Amino acid sequence: MDAKPQTSVKLVLLGEAAVGKSSLVLRFVSNEFQEHKEPTIGAAFLTQKCQLPNRTIKFEIWDTAGQERFASLAPMYYRNAQAAVVVYDVTKPASFVKARHWVSELHAQASPDIVIALVGNKVDLASDDNGPRVATAEGQALADDEGLLFLETSAKTGSNVQEVFTALANKLPEPA
Ligand code: GDP
């Protein structure tokens, strides 16, 4: 029996289409990866627990579609979220521009207590001969300026994926 207190936490994923939001969730929840994932339409909902030494966090994960036609629905998902993961693709500089936009939107519209992680995904594809790469220092600078957690991940290899959710769980305020 697990006697640790459990807290449910609403978490929303935001970011341009195809940066790997659904893949990060799939890796976190089922430790799987699919090379050809069907795009998420609207939003998908999944839950996953994260065990901390003194409590259990149950993430209620809302994976929103990145397609522009759904962007106007996003506020519905992040309005009462306690945690957010803003994802970009390190091999797609335009997706980093979009991530900046999501961070400012969250700061303007979401709860002031929201805990945000900025995630640069697809590090397995980043190499000198693979075109432009969003530098780690650029991601870190945005995170430092905006008070965000920051990690570079690969949903494909699993690198740093669990760590994103553990870092968020650790930064959530303890219940009174
Ligand atoms: P979403 O639209 O942001 O939810 O993106 P998806 O999770 O649907 O991923 C879009 C495509 O990128 C899919 O073909 C995935 O298999 C692929 N993908 C996602 N994450 C990674 C990663 O870390 N590395 C690589 N190489 N491909 C990835």
mmCIF file with all atom_site columns, C-alpha atoms and ligand atoms in Angstrom:
data_model
loop_
_atom_site.group_PDB
_atom_site.id
_atom_site.type_symbol
_atom_site.label_atom_id
_atom_site.label_alt_id
_atom_site.label_comp_id
_atom_site.label_asym_id
_atom_site.label_entity_id
_atom_site.label_seq_id
_atom_site.pdbx_PDB_ins_code
_atom_site.Cartn_x
_atom_site.Cartn_y
_atom_site.Cartn_z
_atom_site.occupancy
_atom_site.B_iso_or_equiv
_atom_site.pdbx_formal_charge
_atom_site.auth_seq_id
_atom_site.auth_comp_id
_atom_site.auth_asym_id
_atom_site.auth_atom_id
_atom_site.pdbx_PDB_model_num
ATOM   1   C CA  . MET A 1 1   ? 0.000  0.000  0.000   1.00 0.00 ? 1   MET A CA  1
ATOM   2   C CA  . ASP A 1 2   ? 1.171  3.468  -0.820  1.00 0.00 ? 2   ASP A CA  1
ATOM   3   C CA  . ALA A 1 3   ? 0.308  5.786  2.028   1.00 0.00 ? 3   ALA A CA  1
ATOM   4   C CA  . LYS A 1 4   ? 1.891  8.838  0.449   1.00 0.00 ? 4   LYS A CA  1
ATOM   5   C CA  . PRO A 1 5   ? -0.460 11.748 -0.215  1.00 0.00 ? 5   PRO A CA  1
ATOM   6   C CA  . GLN A 1 6   ? -1.493 12.075 -3.858  1.00 0.00 ? 6   GLN A CA  1
ATOM   7   C CA  . THR A 1 7   ? -2.076 15.367 -5.635  1.00 0.00 ? 7   THR A CA  1
ATOM   8   C CA  . SER A 1 8   ? -3.762 15.661 -9.037  1.00 0.00 ? 8   SER A CA  1
ATOM   9   C CA  . VAL A 1 9   ? -2.140 18.232 -11.294 1.00 0.00 ? 9   VAL A CA  1
ATOM   10  C CA  . LYS A 1 10  ? -3.511 19.492 -14.590 1.00 0.00 ? 10  LYS A CA  1
ATOM   11  C CA  . LEU A 1 11  ? -0.720 19.711 -17.153 1.00 0.00 ? 11  LEU A CA  1
ATOM   12  C CA  . VAL A 1 12  ? -1.000 21.104 -20.679 1.00 0.00 ? 12  VAL A CA  1
ATOM   13  C CA  . LEU A 1 13  ? 1.388  20.598 -23.608 1.00 0.00 ? 13  LEU A CA  1
ATOM   14  C CA  . LEU A 1 14  ? 1.794  23.446 -26.074 1.00 0.00 ? 14  LEU A CA  1
ATOM   15  C CA  . GLY A 1 15  ? 3.932  23.907 -29.174 1.00 0.00 ? 15  GLY A CA  1
ATOM   16  C CA  . GLU A 1 16  ? 3.953  23.942 -32.944 1.00 0.00 ? 16  GLU A CA  1
ATOM   17  C CA  . ALA A 1 17  ? 2.569  20.909 -34.798 1.00 0.00 ? 17  ALA A CA  1
ATOM   18  C CA  . ALA A 1 18  ? 4.990  17.975 -35.197 1.00 0.00 ? 18  ALA A CA  1
ATOM   19  C CA  . VAL A 1 19  ? 7.545  19.090 -32.571 1.00 0.00 ? 19  VAL A CA  1
ATOM   20  C CA  . GLY A 1 20  ? 6.836  15.839 -30.701 1.00 0.00 ? 20  GLY A CA  1
ATOM   21  C CA  . LYS A 1 21  ? 4.295  16.704 -27.990 1.00 0.00 ? 21  LYS A CA  1
ATOM   22  C CA  . SER A 1 22  ? 2.309  13.471 -28.349 1.00 0.00 ? 22  SER A CA  1
ATOM   23  C CA  . SER A 1 23  ? 5.536  11.482 -28.637 1.00 0.00 ? 23  SER A CA  1
ATOM   24  C CA  . LEU A 1 24  ? 6.855  12.948 -25.362 1.00 0.00 ? 24  LEU A CA  1
ATOM   25  C CA  . VAL A 1 25  ? 3.608  11.980 -23.632 1.00 0.00 ? 25  VAL A CA  1
ATOM   26  C CA  . LEU A 1 26  ? 3.678  8.482  -25.149 1.00 0.00 ? 26  LEU A CA  1
ATOM   27  C CA  . ARG A 1 27  ? 7.279  8.037  -23.979 1.00 0.00 ? 27  ARG A CA  1
ATOM   28  C CA  . PHE A 1 28  ? 6.426  9.292  -20.471 1.00 0.00 ? 28  PHE A CA  1
ATOM   29  C CA  . VAL A 1 29  ? 3.207  7.291  -20.086 1.00 0.00 ? 29  VAL A CA  1
ATOM   30  C CA  . SER A 1 30  ? 4.045  4.010  -21.906 1.00 0.00 ? 30  SER A CA  1
ATOM   31  C CA  . ASN A 1 31  ? 7.799  4.228  -22.585 1.00 0.00 ? 31  ASN A CA  1
ATOM   32  C CA  . GLU A 1 32  ? 7.081  3.776  -26.313 1.00 0.00 ? 32  GLU A CA  1
ATOM   33  C CA  . PHE A 1 33  ? 7.920  5.648  -29.514 1.00 0.00 ? 33  PHE A CA  1
ATOM   34  C CA  . GLN A 1 34  ? 6.154  5.607  -32.895 1.00 0.00 ? 34  GLN A CA  1
ATOM   35  C CA  . GLU A 1 35  ? 8.076  6.755  -35.974 1.00 0.00 ? 35  GLU A CA  1
ATOM   36  C CA  . HIS A 1 36  ? 4.888  7.684  -37.864 1.00 0.00 ? 36  HIS A CA  1
ATOM   37  C CA  . LYS A 1 37  ? 2.455  9.072  -35.375 1.00 0.00 ? 37  LYS A CA  1
ATOM   38  C CA  . GLU A 1 38  ? -1.018 10.145 -36.454 1.00 0.00 ? 38  GLU A CA  1
ATOM   39  C CA  . PRO A 1 39  ? -1.444 13.842 -35.630 1.00 0.00 ? 39  PRO A CA  1
ATOM   40  C CA  . THR A 1 40  ? -3.540 14.694 -32.589 1.00 0.00 ? 40  THR A CA  1
ATOM   41  C CA  . ILE A 1 41  ? -6.863 16.235 -33.541 1.00 0.00 ? 41  ILE A CA  1
ATOM   42  C CA  . GLY A 1 42  ? -8.127 18.771 -31.009 1.00 0.00 ? 42  GLY A CA  1
ATOM   43  C CA  . ALA A 1 43  ? -6.716 17.438 -27.732 1.00 0.00 ? 43  ALA A CA  1
ATOM   44  C CA  . ALA A 1 44  ? -5.908 14.102 -26.114 1.00 0.00 ? 44  ALA A CA  1
ATOM   45  C CA  . PHE A 1 45  ? -6.127 13.267 -22.413 1.00 0.00 ? 45  PHE A CA  1
ATOM   46  C CA  . LEU A 1 46  ? -3.915 10.838 -20.474 1.00 0.00 ? 46  LEU A CA  1
ATOM   47  C CA  . THR A 1 47  ? -2.857 10.412 -16.864 1.00 0.00 ? 47  THR A CA  1
ATOM   48  C CA  . GLN A 1 48  ? 0.453  9.307  -15.378 1.00 0.00 ? 48  GLN A CA  1
ATOM   49  C CA  . LYS A 1 49  ? 1.763  9.259  -11.837 1.00 0.00 ? 49  LYS A CA  1
ATOM   50  C CA  . CYS A 1 50  ? 5.117  10.609 -10.764 1.00 0.00 ? 50  CYS A CA  1
ATOM   51  C CA  . GLN A 1 51  ? 6.464  9.320  -7.427  1.00 0.00 ? 51  GLN A CA  1
ATOM   52  C CA  . LEU A 1 52  ? 8.341  11.792 -5.260  1.00 0.00 ? 52  LEU A CA  1
ATOM   53  C CA  . PRO A 1 53  ? 9.930  10.819 -1.936  1.00 0.00 ? 53  PRO A CA  1
ATOM   54  C CA  . ASN A 1 54  ? 7.133  12.374 0.130   1.00 0.00 ? 54  ASN A CA  1
ATOM   55  C CA  . ARG A 1 55  ? 4.132  12.450 -2.237  1.00 0.00 ? 55  ARG A CA  1
ATOM   56  C CA  . THR A 1 56  ? 2.662  11.194 -5.487  1.00 0.00 ? 56  THR A CA  1
ATOM   57  C CA  . ILE A 1 57  ? 1.780  13.599 -8.274  1.00 0.00 ? 57  ILE A CA  1
ATOM   58  C CA  . LYS A 1 58  ? -0.898 12.377 -10.665 1.00 0.00 ? 58  LYS A CA  1
ATOM   59  C CA  . PHE A 1 59  ? -0.509 14.338 -13.883 1.00 0.00 ? 59  PHE A CA  1
ATOM   60  C CA  . GLU A 1 60  ? -3.705 14.845 -15.866 1.00 0.00 ? 60  GLU A CA  1
ATOM   61  C CA  . ILE A 1 61  ? -2.131 15.537 -19.232 1.00 0.00 ? 61  ILE A CA  1
ATOM   62  C CA  . TRP A 1 62  ? -3.841 17.558 -21.972 1.00 0.00 ? 62  TRP A CA  1
ATOM   63  C CA  . ASP A 1 63  ? -1.972 17.187 -25.233 1.00 0.00 ? 63  ASP A CA  1
ATOM   64  C CA  . THR A 1 64  ? -3.253 19.957 -27.511 1.00 0.00 ? 64  THR A CA  1
ATOM   65  C CA  . ALA A 1 65  ? -3.061 19.864 -31.297 1.00 0.00 ? 65  ALA A CA  1
ATOM   66  C CA  . GLY A 1 66  ? -0.525 22.280 -32.738 1.00 0.00 ? 66  GLY A CA  1
ATOM   67  C CA  . GLN A 1 67  ? -2.556 23.023 -35.833 1.00 0.00 ? 67  GLN A CA  1
ATOM   68  C CA  . GLU A 1 68  ? -3.357 26.715 -36.200 1.00 0.00 ? 68  GLU A CA  1
ATOM   69  C CA  . ARG A 1 69  ? -7.049 26.000 -36.514 1.00 0.00 ? 69  ARG A CA  1
ATOM   70  C CA  . PHE A 1 70  ? -7.068 24.742 -32.929 1.00 0.00 ? 70  PHE A CA  1
ATOM   71  C CA  . ALA A 1 71  ? -4.928 27.542 -31.480 1.00 0.00 ? 71  ALA A CA  1
ATOM   72  C CA  . SER A 1 72  ? -7.999 29.508 -30.412 1.00 0.00 ? 72  SER A CA  1
ATOM   73  C CA  . LEU A 1 73  ? -9.050 26.549 -28.237 1.00 0.00 ? 73  LEU A CA  1
ATOM   74  C CA  . ALA A 1 74  ? -5.772 26.476 -26.295 1.00 0.00 ? 74  ALA A CA  1
ATOM   75  C CA  . PRO A 1 75  ? -6.892 28.918 -23.548 1.00 0.00 ? 75  PRO A CA  1
ATOM   76  C CA  . MET A 1 76  ? -9.585 26.416 -22.601 1.00 0.00 ? 76  MET A CA  1
ATOM   77  C CA  . TYR A 1 77  ? -6.820 23.920 -21.762 1.00 0.00 ? 77  TYR A CA  1
ATOM   78  C CA  . TYR A 1 78  ? -4.265 26.141 -20.042 1.00 0.00 ? 78  TYR A CA  1
ATOM   79  C CA  . ARG A 1 79  ? -6.610 28.454 -18.151 1.00 0.00 ? 79  ARG A CA  1
ATOM   80  C CA  . ASN A 1 80  ? -6.690 26.332 -14.975 1.00 0.00 ? 80  ASN A CA  1
ATOM   81  C CA  . ALA A 1 81  ? -3.535 24.294 -15.602 1.00 0.00 ? 81  ALA A CA  1
ATOM   82  C CA  . GLN A 1 82  ? -0.976 24.041 -12.778 1.00 0.00 ? 82  GLN A CA  1
ATOM   83  C CA  . ALA A 1 83  ? 1.831  22.884 -15.075 1.00 0.00 ? 83  ALA A CA  1
ATOM   84  C CA  . ALA A 1 84  ? 2.732  23.398 -18.722 1.00 0.00 ? 84  ALA A CA  1
ATOM   85  C CA  . VAL A 1 85  ? 5.289  21.920 -21.102 1.00 0.00 ? 85  VAL A CA  1
ATOM   86  C CA  . VAL A 1 86  ? 6.149  24.209 -24.018 1.00 0.00 ? 86  VAL A CA  1
ATOM   87  C CA  . VAL A 1 87  ? 7.853  22.157 -26.709 1.00 0.00 ? 87  VAL A CA  1
ATOM   88  C CA  . TYR A 1 88  ? 9.942  23.120 -29.729 1.00 0.00 ? 88  TYR A CA  1
ATOM   89  C CA  . ASP A 1 89  ? 11.976 21.046 -32.184 1.00 0.00 ? 89  ASP A CA  1
ATOM   90  C CA  . VAL A 1 90  ? 15.700 21.852 -31.853 1.00 0.00 ? 90  VAL A CA  1
ATOM   91  C CA  . THR A 1 91  ? 16.093 21.322 -35.624 1.00 0.00 ? 91  THR A CA  1
ATOM   92  C CA  . LYS A 1 92  ? 13.281 23.828 -36.452 1.00 0.00 ? 92  LYS A CA  1
ATOM   93  C CA  . PRO A 1 93  ? 14.135 27.416 -35.449 1.00 0.00 ? 93  PRO A CA  1
ATOM   94  C CA  . ALA A 1 94  ? 10.597 28.544 -36.381 1.00 0.00 ? 94  ALA A CA  1
ATOM   95  C CA  . SER A 1 95  ? 9.219  26.243 -33.697 1.00 0.00 ? 95  SER A CA  1
ATOM   96  C CA  . PHE A 1 96  ? 11.389 28.051 -31.121 1.00 0.00 ? 96  PHE A CA  1
ATOM   97  C CA  . VAL A 1 97  ? 9.825  31.380 -32.174 1.00 0.00 ? 97  VAL A CA  1
ATOM   98  C CA  . LYS A 1 98  ? 6.439  29.748 -31.617 1.00 0.00 ? 98  LYS A CA  1
ATOM   99  C CA  . ALA A 1 99  ? 7.556  28.477 -28.192 1.00 0.00 ? 99  ALA A CA  1
ATOM   100 C CA  . ARG A 1 100 ? 8.426  32.063 -27.148 1.00 0.00 ? 100 ARG A CA  1
ATOM   101 C CA  . HIS A 1 101 ? 4.917  33.055 -28.168 1.00 0.00 ? 101 HIS A CA  1
ATOM   102 C CA  . TRP A 1 102 ? 3.373  30.284 -26.025 1.00 0.00 ? 102 TRP A CA  1
ATOM   103 C CA  . VAL A 1 103 ? 5.477  31.281 -23.025 1.00 0.00 ? 103 VAL A CA  1
ATOM   104 C CA  . SER A 1 104 ? 4.317  34.910 -23.228 1.00 0.00 ? 104 SER A CA  1
ATOM   105 C CA  . GLU A 1 105 ? 0.736  33.796 -23.735 1.00 0.00 ? 105 GLU A CA  1
ATOM   106 C CA  . LEU A 1 106 ? 0.944  31.591 -20.631 1.00 0.00 ? 106 LEU A CA  1
ATOM   107 C CA  . HIS A 1 107 ? 2.432  34.423 -18.592 1.00 0.00 ? 107 HIS A CA  1
ATOM   108 C CA  . ALA A 1 108 ? -0.315 36.777 -19.773 1.00 0.00 ? 108 ALA A CA  1
ATOM   109 C CA  . GLN A 1 109 ? -3.288 34.433 -19.493 1.00 0.00 ? 109 GLN A CA  1
ATOM   110 C CA  . ALA A 1 110 ? -2.586 31.377 -17.321 1.00 0.00 ? 110 ALA A CA  1
ATOM   111 C CA  . SER A 1 111 ? -2.497 31.108 -13.532 1.00 0.00 ? 111 SER A CA  1
ATOM   112 C CA  . PRO A 1 112 ? 0.380  33.170 -12.061 1.00 0.00 ? 112 PRO A CA  1
ATOM   113 C CA  . ASP A 1 113 ? 1.442  30.029 -10.109 1.00 0.00 ? 113 ASP A CA  1
ATOM   114 C CA  . ILE A 1 114 ? 1.769  27.818 -13.188 1.00 0.00 ? 114 ILE A CA  1
ATOM   115 C CA  . VAL A 1 115 ? 5.034  25.846 -13.376 1.00 0.00 ? 115 VAL A CA  1
ATOM   116 C CA  . ILE A 1 116 ? 6.396  25.822 -16.925 1.00 0.00 ? 116 ILE A CA  1
ATOM   117 C CA  . ALA A 1 117 ? 9.032  23.618 -18.553 1.00 0.00 ? 117 ALA A CA  1
ATOM   118 C CA  . LEU A 1 118 ? 10.575 24.670 -21.862 1.00 0.00 ? 118 LEU A CA  1
ATOM   119 C CA  . VAL A 1 119 ? 11.580 21.562 -23.813 1.00 0.00 ? 119 VAL A CA  1
ATOM   120 C CA  . GLY A 1 120 ? 13.794 21.379 -26.913 1.00 0.00 ? 120 GLY A CA  1
ATOM   121 C CA  . ASN A 1 121 ? 12.889 17.992 -28.412 1.00 0.00 ? 121 ASN A CA  1
ATOM   122 C CA  . LYS A 1 122 ? 14.464 15.792 -31.141 1.00 0.00 ? 122 LYS A CA  1
ATOM   123 C CA  . VAL A 1 123 ? 18.059 16.216 -29.915 1.00 0.00 ? 123 VAL A CA  1
ATOM   124 C CA  . ASP A 1 124 ? 18.774 12.847 -31.579 1.00 0.00 ? 124 ASP A CA  1
ATOM   125 C CA  . LEU A 1 125 ? 18.405 14.646 -34.962 1.00 0.00 ? 125 LEU A CA  1
ATOM   126 C CA  . ALA A 1 126 ? 20.629 17.593 -34.093 1.00 0.00 ? 126 ALA A CA  1
ATOM   127 C CA  . SER A 1 127 ? 23.993 17.394 -35.798 1.00 0.00 ? 127 SER A CA  1
ATOM   128 C CA  . ASP A 1 128 ? 26.202 19.677 -37.866 1.00 0.00 ? 128 ASP A CA  1
ATOM   129 C CA  . ASP A 1 129 ? 25.039 18.232 -41.195 1.00 0.00 ? 129 ASP A CA  1
ATOM   130 C CA  . ASN A 1 130 ? 21.355 18.362 -40.360 1.00 0.00 ? 130 ASN A CA  1
ATOM   131 C CA  . GLY A 1 131 ? 20.829 22.082 -41.015 1.00 0.00 ? 131 GLY A CA  1
ATOM   132 C CA  . PRO A 1 132 ? 20.247 24.814 -38.432 1.00 0.00 ? 132 PRO A CA  1
ATOM   133 C CA  . ARG A 1 133 ? 19.904 23.894 -34.778 1.00 0.00 ? 133 ARG A CA  1
ATOM   134 C CA  . VAL A 1 134 ? 18.428 25.972 -31.970 1.00 0.00 ? 134 VAL A CA  1
ATOM   135 C CA  . ALA A 1 135 ? 21.463 26.324 -29.678 1.00 0.00 ? 135 ALA A CA  1
ATOM   136 C CA  . THR A 1 136 ? 21.150 24.946 -26.161 1.00 0.00 ? 136 THR A CA  1
ATOM   137 C CA  . ALA A 1 137 ? 22.249 28.375 -24.903 1.00 0.00 ? 137 ALA A CA  1
ATOM   138 C CA  . GLU A 1 138 ? 19.294 30.024 -26.689 1.00 0.00 ? 138 GLU A CA  1
ATOM   139 C CA  . GLY A 1 139 ? 16.813 27.737 -24.962 1.00 0.00 ? 139 GLY A CA  1
ATOM   140 C CA  . GLN A 1 140 ? 18.556 28.206 -21.624 1.00 0.00 ? 140 GLN A CA  1
ATOM   141 C CA  . ALA A 1 141 ? 18.547 32.011 -22.027 1.00 0.00 ? 141 ALA A CA  1
ATOM   142 C CA  . LEU A 1 142 ? 14.797 32.092 -22.697 1.00 0.00 ? 142 LEU A CA  1
ATOM   143 C CA  . ALA A 1 143 ? 14.204 29.819 -19.702 1.00 0.00 ? 143 ALA A CA  1
ATOM   144 C CA  . ASP A 1 144 ? 16.400 31.995 -17.443 1.00 0.00 ? 144 ASP A CA  1
ATOM   145 C CA  . ASP A 1 145 ? 14.666 35.206 -18.583 1.00 0.00 ? 145 ASP A CA  1
ATOM   146 C CA  . GLU A 1 146 ? 11.193 33.769 -18.053 1.00 0.00 ? 146 GLU A CA  1
ATOM   147 C CA  . GLY A 1 147 ? 11.788 31.609 -14.955 1.00 0.00 ? 147 GLY A CA  1
ATOM   148 C CA  . LEU A 1 148 ? 11.177 28.279 -16.697 1.00 0.00 ? 148 LEU A CA  1
ATOM   149 C CA  . LEU A 1 149 ? 12.611 24.829 -16.232 1.00 0.00 ? 149 LEU A CA  1
ATOM   150 C CA  . PHE A 1 150 ? 14.629 23.861 -19.311 1.00 0.00 ? 150 PHE A CA  1
ATOM   151 C CA  . LEU A 1 151 ? 15.621 20.501 -20.759 1.00 0.00 ? 151 LEU A CA  1
ATOM   152 C CA  . GLU A 1 152 ? 16.579 19.142 -24.173 1.00 0.00 ? 152 GLU A CA  1
ATOM   153 C CA  . THR A 1 153 ? 14.938 15.783 -24.875 1.00 0.00 ? 153 THR A CA  1
ATOM   154 C CA  . SER A 1 154 ? 14.467 13.006 -27.380 1.00 0.00 ? 154 SER A CA  1
ATOM   155 C CA  . ALA A 1 155 ? 11.132 11.207 -27.344 1.00 0.00 ? 155 ALA A CA  1
ATOM   156 C CA  . LYS A 1 156 ? 12.792 8.760  -29.742 1.00 0.00 ? 156 LYS A CA  1
ATOM   157 C CA  . THR A 1 157 ? 15.634 7.658  -27.437 1.00 0.00 ? 157 THR A CA  1
ATOM   158 C CA  . GLY A 1 158 ? 13.838 8.614  -24.231 1.00 0.00 ? 158 GLY A CA  1
ATOM   159 C CA  . SER A 1 159 ? 16.636 10.973 -23.229 1.00 0.00 ? 159 SER A CA  1
ATOM   160 C CA  . ASN A 1 160 ? 15.532 13.390 -20.454 1.00 0.00 ? 160 ASN A CA  1
ATOM   161 C CA  . VAL A 1 161 ? 11.793 12.702 -20.937 1.00 0.00 ? 161 VAL A CA  1
ATOM   162 C CA  . GLN A 1 162 ? 11.092 11.334 -17.452 1.00 0.00 ? 162 GLN A CA  1
ATOM   163 C CA  . GLU A 1 163 ? 13.262 14.154 -16.080 1.00 0.00 ? 163 GLU A CA  1
ATOM   164 C CA  . VAL A 1 164 ? 10.915 16.828 -17.517 1.00 0.00 ? 164 VAL A CA  1
ATOM   165 C CA  . PHE A 1 165 ? 7.979  15.503 -15.536 1.00 0.00 ? 165 PHE A CA  1
ATOM   166 C CA  . THR A 1 166 ? 9.994  14.839 -12.374 1.00 0.00 ? 166 THR A CA  1
ATOM   167 C CA  . ALA A 1 167 ? 11.406 18.378 -12.502 1.00 0.00 ? 167 ALA A CA  1
ATOM   168 C CA  . LEU A 1 168 ? 7.893  19.801 -12.857 1.00 0.00 ? 168 LEU A CA  1
ATOM   169 C CA  . ALA A 1 169 ? 6.603  17.617 -10.015 1.00 0.00 ? 169 ALA A CA  1
ATOM   170 C CA  . ASN A 1 170 ? 9.430  18.798 -7.759  1.00 0.00 ? 170 ASN A CA  1
ATOM   171 C CA  . LYS A 1 171 ? 8.723  22.451 -8.517  1.00 0.00 ? 171 LYS A CA  1
ATOM   172 C CA  . LEU A 1 172 ? 4.991  22.258 -7.769  1.00 0.00 ? 172 LEU A CA  1
ATOM   173 C CA  . PRO A 1 173 ? 4.008  23.930 -4.528  1.00 0.00 ? 173 PRO A CA  1
ATOM   174 C CA  . GLU A 1 174 ? 3.432  21.572 -1.572  1.00 0.00 ? 174 GLU A CA  1
ATOM   175 C CA  . PRO A 1 175 ? -0.230 21.460 -0.606  1.00 0.00 ? 175 PRO A CA  1
ATOM   176 C CA  . ALA A 1 176 ? -0.932 23.499 2.534   1.00 0.00 ? 176 ALA A CA  1
HETATM 177 P P1  . GDP B 2 .   ? 3.066  16.724 -32.123 1.00 0.00 ? 1   GDP B P1  1
HETATM 178 O O1  . GDP B 2 .   ? 2.250  17.173 -33.321 1.00 0.00 ? 1   GDP B O1  1
HETATM 179 O O2  . GDP B 2 .   ? 3.815  17.873 -31.519 1.00 0.00 ? 1   GDP B O2  1
HETATM 180 O O3  . GDP B 2 .   ? 2.274  15.957 -31.109 1.00 0.00 ? 1   GDP B O3  1
HETATM 181 O O4  . GDP B 2 .   ? 4.215  15.740 -32.696 1.00 0.00 ? 1   GDP B O4  1
HETATM 182 P P2  . GDP B 2 .   ? 4.224  14.128 -32.771 1.00 0.00 ? 1   GDP B P2  1
HETATM 183 O O5  . GDP B 2 .   ? 4.439  13.560 -31.427 1.00 0.00 ? 1   GDP B O5  1
HETATM 184 O O6  . GDP B 2 .   ? 3.031  13.675 -33.533 1.00 0.00 ? 1   GDP B O6  1
HETATM 185 O O7  . GDP B 2 .   ? 5.559  13.887 -33.598 1.00 0.00 ? 1   GDP B O7  1
HETATM 186 C C1  . GDP B 2 .   ? 5.698  14.351 -34.946 1.00 0.00 ? 1   GDP B C1  1
HETATM 187 C C2  . GDP B 2 .   ? 6.708  13.468 -35.676 1.00 0.00 ? 1   GDP B C2  1
HETATM 188 O O8  . GDP B 2 .   ? 8.007  13.625 -35.087 1.00 0.00 ? 1   GDP B O8  1
HETATM 189 C C3  . GDP B 2 .   ? 6.382  11.966 -35.596 1.00 0.00 ? 1   GDP B C3  1
HETATM 190 O O9  . GDP B 2 .   ? 6.709  11.366 -36.824 1.00 0.00 ? 1   GDP B O9  1
HETATM 191 C C4  . GDP B 2 .   ? 7.311  11.459 -34.499 1.00 0.00 ? 1   GDP B C4  1
HETATM 192 O O10 . GDP B 2 .   ? 7.649  10.094 -34.675 1.00 0.00 ? 1   GDP B O10 1
HETATM 193 C C5  . GDP B 2 .   ? 8.525  12.383 -34.655 1.00 0.00 ? 1   GDP B C5  1
HETATM 194 N N1  . GDP B 2 .   ? 9.252  12.611 -33.395 1.00 0.00 ? 1   GDP B N1  1
HETATM 195 C C6  . GDP B 2 .   ? 8.723  13.025 -32.218 1.00 0.00 ? 1   GDP B C6  1
HETATM 196 N N2  . GDP B 2 .   ? 9.677  13.158 -31.276 1.00 0.00 ? 1   GDP B N2  1
HETATM 197 C C7  . GDP B 2 .   ? 10.847 12.826 -31.872 1.00 0.00 ? 1   GDP B C7  1
HETATM 198 C C8  . GDP B 2 .   ? 12.219 12.753 -31.420 1.00 0.00 ? 1   GDP B C8  1
HETATM 199 O O11 . GDP B 2 .   ? 12.579 13.041 -30.265 1.00 0.00 ? 1   GDP B O11 1
HETATM 200 N N3  . GDP B 2 .   ? 13.155 12.378 -32.356 1.00 0.00 ? 1   GDP B N3  1
HETATM 201 C C9  . GDP B 2 .   ? 12.812 12.071 -33.643 1.00 0.00 ? 1   GDP B C9  1
HETATM 202 N N4  . GDP B 2 .   ? 13.791 11.709 -34.458 1.00 0.00 ? 1   GDP B N4  1
HETATM 203 N N5  . GDP B 2 .   ? 11.542 12.121 -34.091 1.00 0.00 ? 1   GDP B N5  1
HETATM 204 C C10 . GDP B 2 .   ? 10.574 12.487 -33.225 1.00 0.00 ? 1   GDP B C10 1
#
